[in-house]
Coordinates of C-alpha atoms and ligand atoms in Angstrom, one line a residue:
X295 CA -0.6 -0.2 0.2
X296 CA 1.6 3.6 -0.9
X297 CA -0.9 6.3 -0.6
X298 CA -0.1 9.4 -2.0
X299 CA -1.7 12.8 -3.3
X300 CA -1.3 16.4 -3.7
X301 CA -3.4 20.0 -2.5
X302 CA -2.6 23.5 -5.1
X303 CA -0.9 25.9 -3.2
X304 CA -3.4 28.6 -4.2
X305 CA -4.8 30.7 -1.1
X306 CA -5.1 29.0 2.4
X307 CA -5.5 26.3 3.5
X308 CA -9.5 26.1 4.5
X309 CA -12.0 23.1 6.8
X310 CA -12.7 21.0 3.3
X311 CA -8.7 21.1 2.7
X312 CA -8.2 19.8 6.4
X313 CA -11.6 17.9 6.2
X314 CA -11.8 15.8 2.5
X315 CA -7.6 15.0 3.3
X316 CA -5.0 16.7 4.8
X317 CA -6.4 15.2 8.4
X318 CA -7.3 11.9 6.3
X319 CA -3.8 11.9 5.5
X320 CA -2.3 12.6 9.2
X321 CA -3.8 9.7 10.2
X322 CA -2.9 7.9 7.6
X323 CA 0.9 8.8 7.9
X324 CA 1.2 6.3 10.8
X325 CA -0.2 3.7 9.1
X326 CA 2.0 3.0 5.4
X327 CA 4.4 4.9 3.2
X328 CA 2.9 8.9 2.5
X329 CA 4.0 10.6 -0.4
X330 CA 2.5 14.2 0.1
X331 CA 3.4 17.0 -2.0
X332 CA 2.3 20.9 -3.3
X333 CA 1.2 20.8 -6.7
X334 CA 2.7 24.1 -7.4
X335 CA 2.4 23.4 -11.7
X336 CA -1.2 22.9 -10.8
X337 CA -1.7 26.5 -9.7
X338 CA -0.6 27.7 -12.8
X339 CA -3.5 26.8 -14.6
X340 CA -5.0 29.6 -12.5
X341 CA -3.4 32.9 -13.8
X342 CA -1.7 34.6 -10.7
X343 CA 1.5 36.2 -9.5
X344 CA 4.0 34.3 -9.8
X345 CA 6.0 36.0 -6.0
X346 CA 3.4 34.5 -4.2
X347 CA 2.9 31.4 -6.0
X348 CA 6.5 31.2 -4.6
X349 CA 5.5 32.4 -1.4
X350 CA 2.6 30.2 -1.8
X351 CA 4.5 27.3 -1.9
X352 CA 6.3 27.0 1.1
X353 CA 3.4 28.6 3.7
X354 CA 1.1 26.2 1.6
X355 CA 4.4 23.5 3.1
X356 CA 3.5 25.2 6.6
X357 CA 0.3 25.0 6.8
X358 CA 0.8 21.0 6.3
X359 CA 3.7 20.6 8.8
X360 CA 0.8 23.1 11.1
X361 CA -2.3 20.3 10.6
X362 CA 0.0 17.4 11.1
X363 CA 1.7 16.0 8.9
X364 CA 5.5 15.2 10.0
X365 CA 8.4 15.2 7.1
X366 CA 10.2 12.7 9.2
X367 CA 6.5 10.2 7.8
X368 CA 5.9 11.3 5.0
X369 CA 7.5 12.9 1.3
X370 CA 6.9 16.2 1.3
X371 CA 7.6 18.3 -2.0
X372 CA 6.3 20.5 -4.5
X373 CA 6.4 18.5 -7.6
X374 CA 7.7 20.9 -10.1
X375 CA 11.4 20.1 -8.2
X376 CA 10.6 16.3 -9.4
X377 CA 10.8 16.7 -13.4
X378 CA 9.9 13.4 -13.7
X379 CA 6.2 14.3 -13.2
X380 CA 6.2 17.1 -16.3
X381 CA 7.9 13.9 -18.0
X382 CA 5.4 11.2 -17.1
X383 CA 2.7 13.6 -18.0
X384 CA 3.6 13.9 -22.0
X385 CA 3.4 10.5 -22.5
X386 CA 0.8 9.5 -20.5
X387 CA -1.1 12.6 -22.7
X388 CA -0.2 10.5 -25.8
X389 CA -2.5 7.4 -24.0
X390 CA -5.6 9.4 -22.2
X391 CA -8.1 10.5 -24.7
X392 CA -9.5 13.4 -25.9
X393 CA -13.0 12.0 -25.4
X394 CA -12.2 11.4 -21.7
X395 CA -10.5 14.5 -20.7
X396 CA -14.1 16.2 -22.4
X397 CA -16.0 15.0 -19.9
X398 CA -14.4 16.2 -17.0
X399 CA -16.9 18.1 -14.9
X400 CA -13.7 20.1 -13.1
X401 CA -13.1 21.8 -16.7
X402 CA -16.3 22.7 -17.5
X403 CA -17.2 24.3 -14.0
X404 CA -13.0 26.4 -14.3
X405 CA -12.9 27.2 -17.6
X406 CA -16.9 29.0 -17.5
X407 CA -18.4 29.6 -20.8
X408 CA -15.6 30.4 -23.3
X409 CA -14.0 27.5 -23.7
X410 CA -11.8 28.7 -26.5
X411 CA -10.2 30.8 -24.1
X412 CA -9.2 28.5 -21.7
X413 CA -5.8 27.2 -21.6
X414 CA -4.6 23.8 -22.8
X415 CA -3.0 23.6 -19.8
X416 CA -6.3 23.3 -17.7
X417 CA -8.2 21.0 -20.0
X418 CA -5.0 18.0 -19.8
X419 CA -3.9 18.9 -16.3
X420 CA -6.2 15.8 -15.3
X421 CA -2.8 14.0 -16.7
X422 CA -0.2 15.6 -14.6
X423 CA -2.4 14.7 -12.1
X424 CA -2.7 10.9 -12.8
X425 CA 1.8 11.3 -13.6
X426 CA 1.8 12.2 -10.1
X427 CA 0.3 9.3 -9.0
X428 CA 1.7 7.3 -11.2
X429 CA 4.8 7.4 -11.1
X430 CA 5.1 6.1 -7.9
X431 CA 2.2 3.3 -8.0
X432 CA 1.0 4.7 -5.2
X433 CA -2.6 2.5 -3.9
X434 CA -4.7 4.7 -2.5
X435 CA -5.4 8.6 -3.1
X436 CA -6.7 10.2 -0.4
X437 CA -8.8 12.6 -1.9
X438 CA -12.4 15.0 -1.6
X439 CA -15.2 13.9 -3.7
X440 CA -14.5 17.3 -6.3
X441 CA -11.6 15.0 -7.3
X442 CA -12.7 11.1 -7.5
X443 CA -13.3 11.5 -11.6
X444 CA -9.7 13.2 -11.5
X445 CA -8.6 9.7 -10.0
X446 CA -11.0 7.6 -12.1
X447 CA -9.0 9.1 -15.4
X448 CA -6.0 8.1 -13.9
X449 CA -7.3 4.6 -13.7
X450 CA -8.2 4.4 -16.9
X451 CA -4.8 5.9 -17.8
X452 CA -2.8 3.7 -16.1
X453 CA -5.3 0.4 -17.9
X454 CA -4.6 1.6 -21.1
X455 CA -0.8 2.4 -21.2
X456 CA -0.8 -1.7 -19.2
X457 CA -3.0 -2.5 -22.0
X458 CA -1.1 -0.6 -25.2
X459 CA 2.5 -1.3 -25.0
X460 CA 1.9 -4.9 -22.8
X461 CA 3.3 -4.1 -19.9
X462 CA 2.2 -4.5 -15.9
X463 CA 3.6 -1.2 -15.5
X464 CA 1.4 1.2 -13.9
X465 CA -1.2 0.8 -10.4
X466 CA -4.3 1.5 -11.1
X467 CA -5.0 4.0 -8.2
X468 CA -8.1 3.6 -5.7
X469 CA -9.8 6.9 -5.2
X470 CA -9.4 6.9 -1.5
X471 CA -12.5 10.1 -0.1
X472 CA -13.9 10.4 3.9
X473 CA -17.3 9.7 4.5
X474 CA -20.3 12.3 5.2
X475 CA -20.2 15.5 4.8
X476 CA -15.9 14.6 4.9
X477 CA -15.9 14.6 1.8
X478 CA -17.5 17.4 0.4
X479 CA -17.6 20.3 2.7
X480 CA -20.0 23.2 1.1
X481 CA -19.8 26.7 1.9
X482 CA -21.4 28.4 4.4
X483 CA -23.4 31.2 2.7
X484 CA -24.6 28.6 0.4
X485 CA -25.6 24.8 1.2
X486 CA -25.0 23.7 -2.4
X487 CA -21.6 25.0 -3.4
X488 CA -18.4 23.5 -1.9
X489 CA -16.4 25.7 -0.2
X490 CA -13.2 26.5 -1.8
X491 CA -10.5 28.9 -2.1
X492 CA -11.8 30.4 -5.5
X493 CA -14.8 32.0 -4.3
X494 CA -15.5 35.1 -4.2
X495 CA -17.1 36.2 -0.2
X496 CA -13.7 35.5 2.3
X497 CA -17.5 34.4 4.4
X498 CA -17.9 31.2 2.2
X499 CA -15.2 29.4 4.3
X500 CA -13.2 28.8 7.3
X501 CA -9.6 29.2 7.0
X502 CA -6.7 28.0 8.6
X503 CA -5.0 31.8 9.6
X504 CA -8.9 33.1 10.5
X505 CA -8.3 33.7 14.4
X506 CA -10.8 32.8 17.1
X507 CA -13.3 35.6 16.8
X508 CA -13.2 35.5 12.5
X509 CA -14.0 32.3 13.1
X510 CA -16.9 32.6 15.6
X511 CA -18.3 36.0 13.5
X512 CA -18.2 32.6 9.8
X513 CA -20.0 30.9 11.8
X514 CA -22.6 33.4 13.3
X515 CA -23.2 35.0 9.6
X516 CA -23.6 31.5 8.0
X517 CA -26.7 30.9 6.0
X518 CA -29.0 28.2 7.8
X519 CA -32.8 28.6 8.8
X520 CA -35.1 28.7 10.9
X521 CA -36.7 25.2 11.7
X522 CA -35.2 23.0 15.1
X523 CA -33.3 20.2 14.7
X524 CA -34.6 17.2 14.0
X525 CA -33.1 14.0 15.5
X526 CA -31.2 12.3 13.7
X527 CA -30.0 12.8 9.7
X528 CA -33.5 12.0 8.0
X529 CA -34.5 15.0 9.6
X530 CA -32.2 17.5 7.6
X531 CA -33.1 16.2 4.1
X532 CA -33.6 18.9 1.9
X533 CA -32.3 21.2 4.2
X534 CA -27.9 21.5 2.8
X535 CA -27.2 24.7 4.7
X536 CA -28.7 22.9 8.0
X537 CA -26.9 19.7 7.0
X538 CA -23.4 21.2 6.3
X539 CA -22.9 22.7 9.5
X540 CA -24.3 19.5 11.6
X541 CA -21.6 17.2 9.1
X542 CA -18.7 20.1 10.2
X543 CA -19.6 19.3 13.2
X544 CA -19.4 15.6 13.6
X545 CA -16.2 15.6 11.4
X546 CA -14.5 17.2 13.7
X547 CA -15.8 15.4 16.4
X548 CA -15.1 12.2 15.3
X549 CA -19.3 11.8 15.6
X550 CA -21.6 10.6 12.8
X551 CA -24.2 13.2 12.9
X552 CA -26.9 11.0 14.3
X553 CA -24.8 11.0 17.7
X554 CA -24.8 14.6 17.4
X555 CA -28.2 15.1 16.7
X556 CA -28.3 13.5 20.1
X557 CA -27.2 16.6 22.1
X558 CA -29.3 19.4 20.0
X559 CA -32.4 17.8 19.2
X560 CA -35.4 20.0 18.7
X561 CA -32.9 23.2 19.6
X562 CA -32.7 25.9 16.9
X563 CA -29.5 27.6 15.5
X564 CA -28.6 29.9 18.2
X565 CA -27.9 27.1 20.9
X566 CA -26.0 25.0 17.5
X567 CA -23.5 27.6 16.1
X568 CA -21.7 29.0 19.3
X569 CA -21.7 24.9 20.2
X570 CA -19.9 24.9 16.6
X571 CA -17.7 27.4 16.9
X572 CA -16.6 26.6 20.2
X573 CA -15.3 23.3 18.3
X574 CA -13.8 25.4 15.4
X575 CA -11.7 27.1 18.0
X576 CA -10.3 24.4 20.2
X577 CA -9.2 22.6 16.9
X578 CA -7.9 24.8 15.0
X579 CA -6.3 27.5 17.3
X580 CA -3.6 24.8 18.3
X581 CA -3.0 24.5 14.6
X582 CA -2.8 28.3 13.3
X583 CA -0.4 28.7 16.3
X584 CA 1.5 26.4 14.9
X585 CA 1.6 27.3 11.3
X586 CA 2.0 31.0 12.3
X587 CA 5.1 30.1 14.0
X588 CA 6.2 27.5 11.1
X589 CA 5.5 30.0 8.2
X590 CA 8.8 32.1 9.0
X591 CA 11.3 29.7 9.2
X592 CA 11.6 29.6 5.7
X593 CA 15.1 28.1 5.6
X594 CA 13.3 24.8 7.8
X595 CA 10.6 24.7 5.0
X596 CA 12.9 25.2 2.3
X597 CA 14.9 22.3 3.5
X598 CA 12.2 19.7 3.9
X599 CA 10.5 20.4 0.3
X600 CA 14.8 19.9 -1.0
X601 CA 15.0 16.3 1.2
X602 CA 11.8 15.5 0.3
X603 CA 12.1 16.5 -3.2
X604 CA 15.3 14.1 -4.2
X605 CA 13.6 10.7 -2.2
X606 CA 10.0 12.3 -5.0
X607 CA 13.1 11.6 -7.4
X608 CA 14.8 8.1 -5.8
X609 CA 10.8 6.5 -6.2
X610 CA 9.7 8.1 -9.5
X611 CA 12.9 7.5 -11.6
X612 CA 12.8 4.1 -12.5
X613 CA 9.0 4.7 -13.6
X614 CA 9.7 7.1 -15.7
X615 CA 12.6 5.3 -17.5
X616 CA 10.8 2.1 -17.9
X617 CA 7.3 4.6 -19.0
X618 CA 10.1 5.4 -21.6
X619 CA 11.2 2.2 -22.2
X620 CA 7.8 0.8 -22.5
X621 CA 7.0 3.1 -25.4
X622 CA 10.3 3.4 -27.1
X623 CA 12.1 6.7 -26.4
X624 CA 15.6 4.7 -24.9
X625 CA 18.2 2.7 -26.6
Ligands
LIG228 P1 -7.1 21.1 -4.1 O1 -6.3 21.9 -3.8 O2 -8.2 21.9 -5.0 O3 -7.9 20.2 -2.8 C1 -7.2 19.5 -2.1 C2 -7.8 18.7 -1.3 O4 -8.7 18.7 0.0 C3 -10.0 18.5 -1.2 N1 -11.4 19.5 -1.0 C4 -12.7 19.5 -0.6 N2 -12.9 18.0 0.5 C5 -14.2 18.3 0.6 N3 -14.7 19.4 0.2 C6 -14.2 20.2 -0.1 N4 -15.0 21.4 0.0 C7 -12.8 20.3 -0.9 N5 -12.2 21.2 -1.1 C8 -11.3 20.8 -1.8 C9 -9.9 18.0 -2.4 O5 -10.7 17.3 -3.4 C10 -8.3 17.2 -2.5 O6 -8.2 16.7 -2.2 N6 -6.2 18.6 -8.4 C11 -6.1 18.6 -6.7 C12 -4.2 18.8 -6.4 C13 -3.7 17.6 -7.2 C14 -3.8 16.2 -6.8 C15 -2.7 15.5 -7.6 C16 -4.5 15.3 -6.2 C17 -3.0 16.9 -7.8 N7 -2.0 16.4 -8.4 C18 -2.6 13.9 -7.3 C19 -4.4 13.9 -5.7 C20 -3.2 13.6 -6.7 C21 -6.6 19.6 -6.3 O7 -6.7 20.7 -7.4 O8 -6.7 19.3 -5.2

């Protein structure tokens, strides 16, 4: 079993990233070999400032470590520091089919109305994502629900490559998705939209850098409905915002939704929201303090990323060499 996953170093780490991915990575690093990387080349698909990207790479590394990723246990690196990713991507882009990429819902959502103006990188990025995991023969890829389709594409690419070149080189990776709300944490202002870094309003998400007062205000202002809380999860059907908040509480405190509702049945959000804000602050405030401290130590962060990249290259090089051999790119 080998676990590989990544995150784009754009903006702050938010509660969706934490519950959907990072806190599950933290658990897995005690169980098996793990590689976690900052997908900085993916970040190029979104227009941004080069200097900001450079800063974001370190800051996201600090955020992962502050959240509990231990560079002694897990290999932590930036994928642009491992050139094998981009090289394998080219080979795999000759295996992937246009039709497969055309079906990717994230491209449809991110490219907006004018597809002609979207970058080629935005369109082919799922192939880079496939290279990210296939290079290491990842067996499990812990991600939120929004990445499931990309990991399934990586499986299809792995199987077609093995079949086309009659090799058993790539392992088809399994998307490993958490249960309940953690798989898809929704916006605090609209229960039908996922919580994301790209949403314009900061009130839609809780960031790892938010201070206690900001967290309390965001929860206080989160959209809800006037109904009291039901006794079990079925009673939350059709109440997207209510379900999301109760789900966040459940994921944060490692309980299921019914258990959380057991404590609040018949009560309104006036009672529930302060309890949720308290639980969030208790969980996030130590992470934030660690993050603010770590962010300053750029030398240590660079050294973690350098040795992570070195370890990753050692693992990636033989796979890339085999892939080149399979397609005829070696003597
Ligand atoms: P990214 O940077 O958008 O998100 C990082 C991780 O956080 C999860 N996530 C969520 N989970 C639950 N609820 C949410 N609202 C929420 N928002 C984000 C994502 O599912 C993801 O697990 N393309 C990837 C990065 C990537 C990658 C990879 C992942 C590049 N190569 C290879 C896995 C394997 C991305 O943009 O994630």
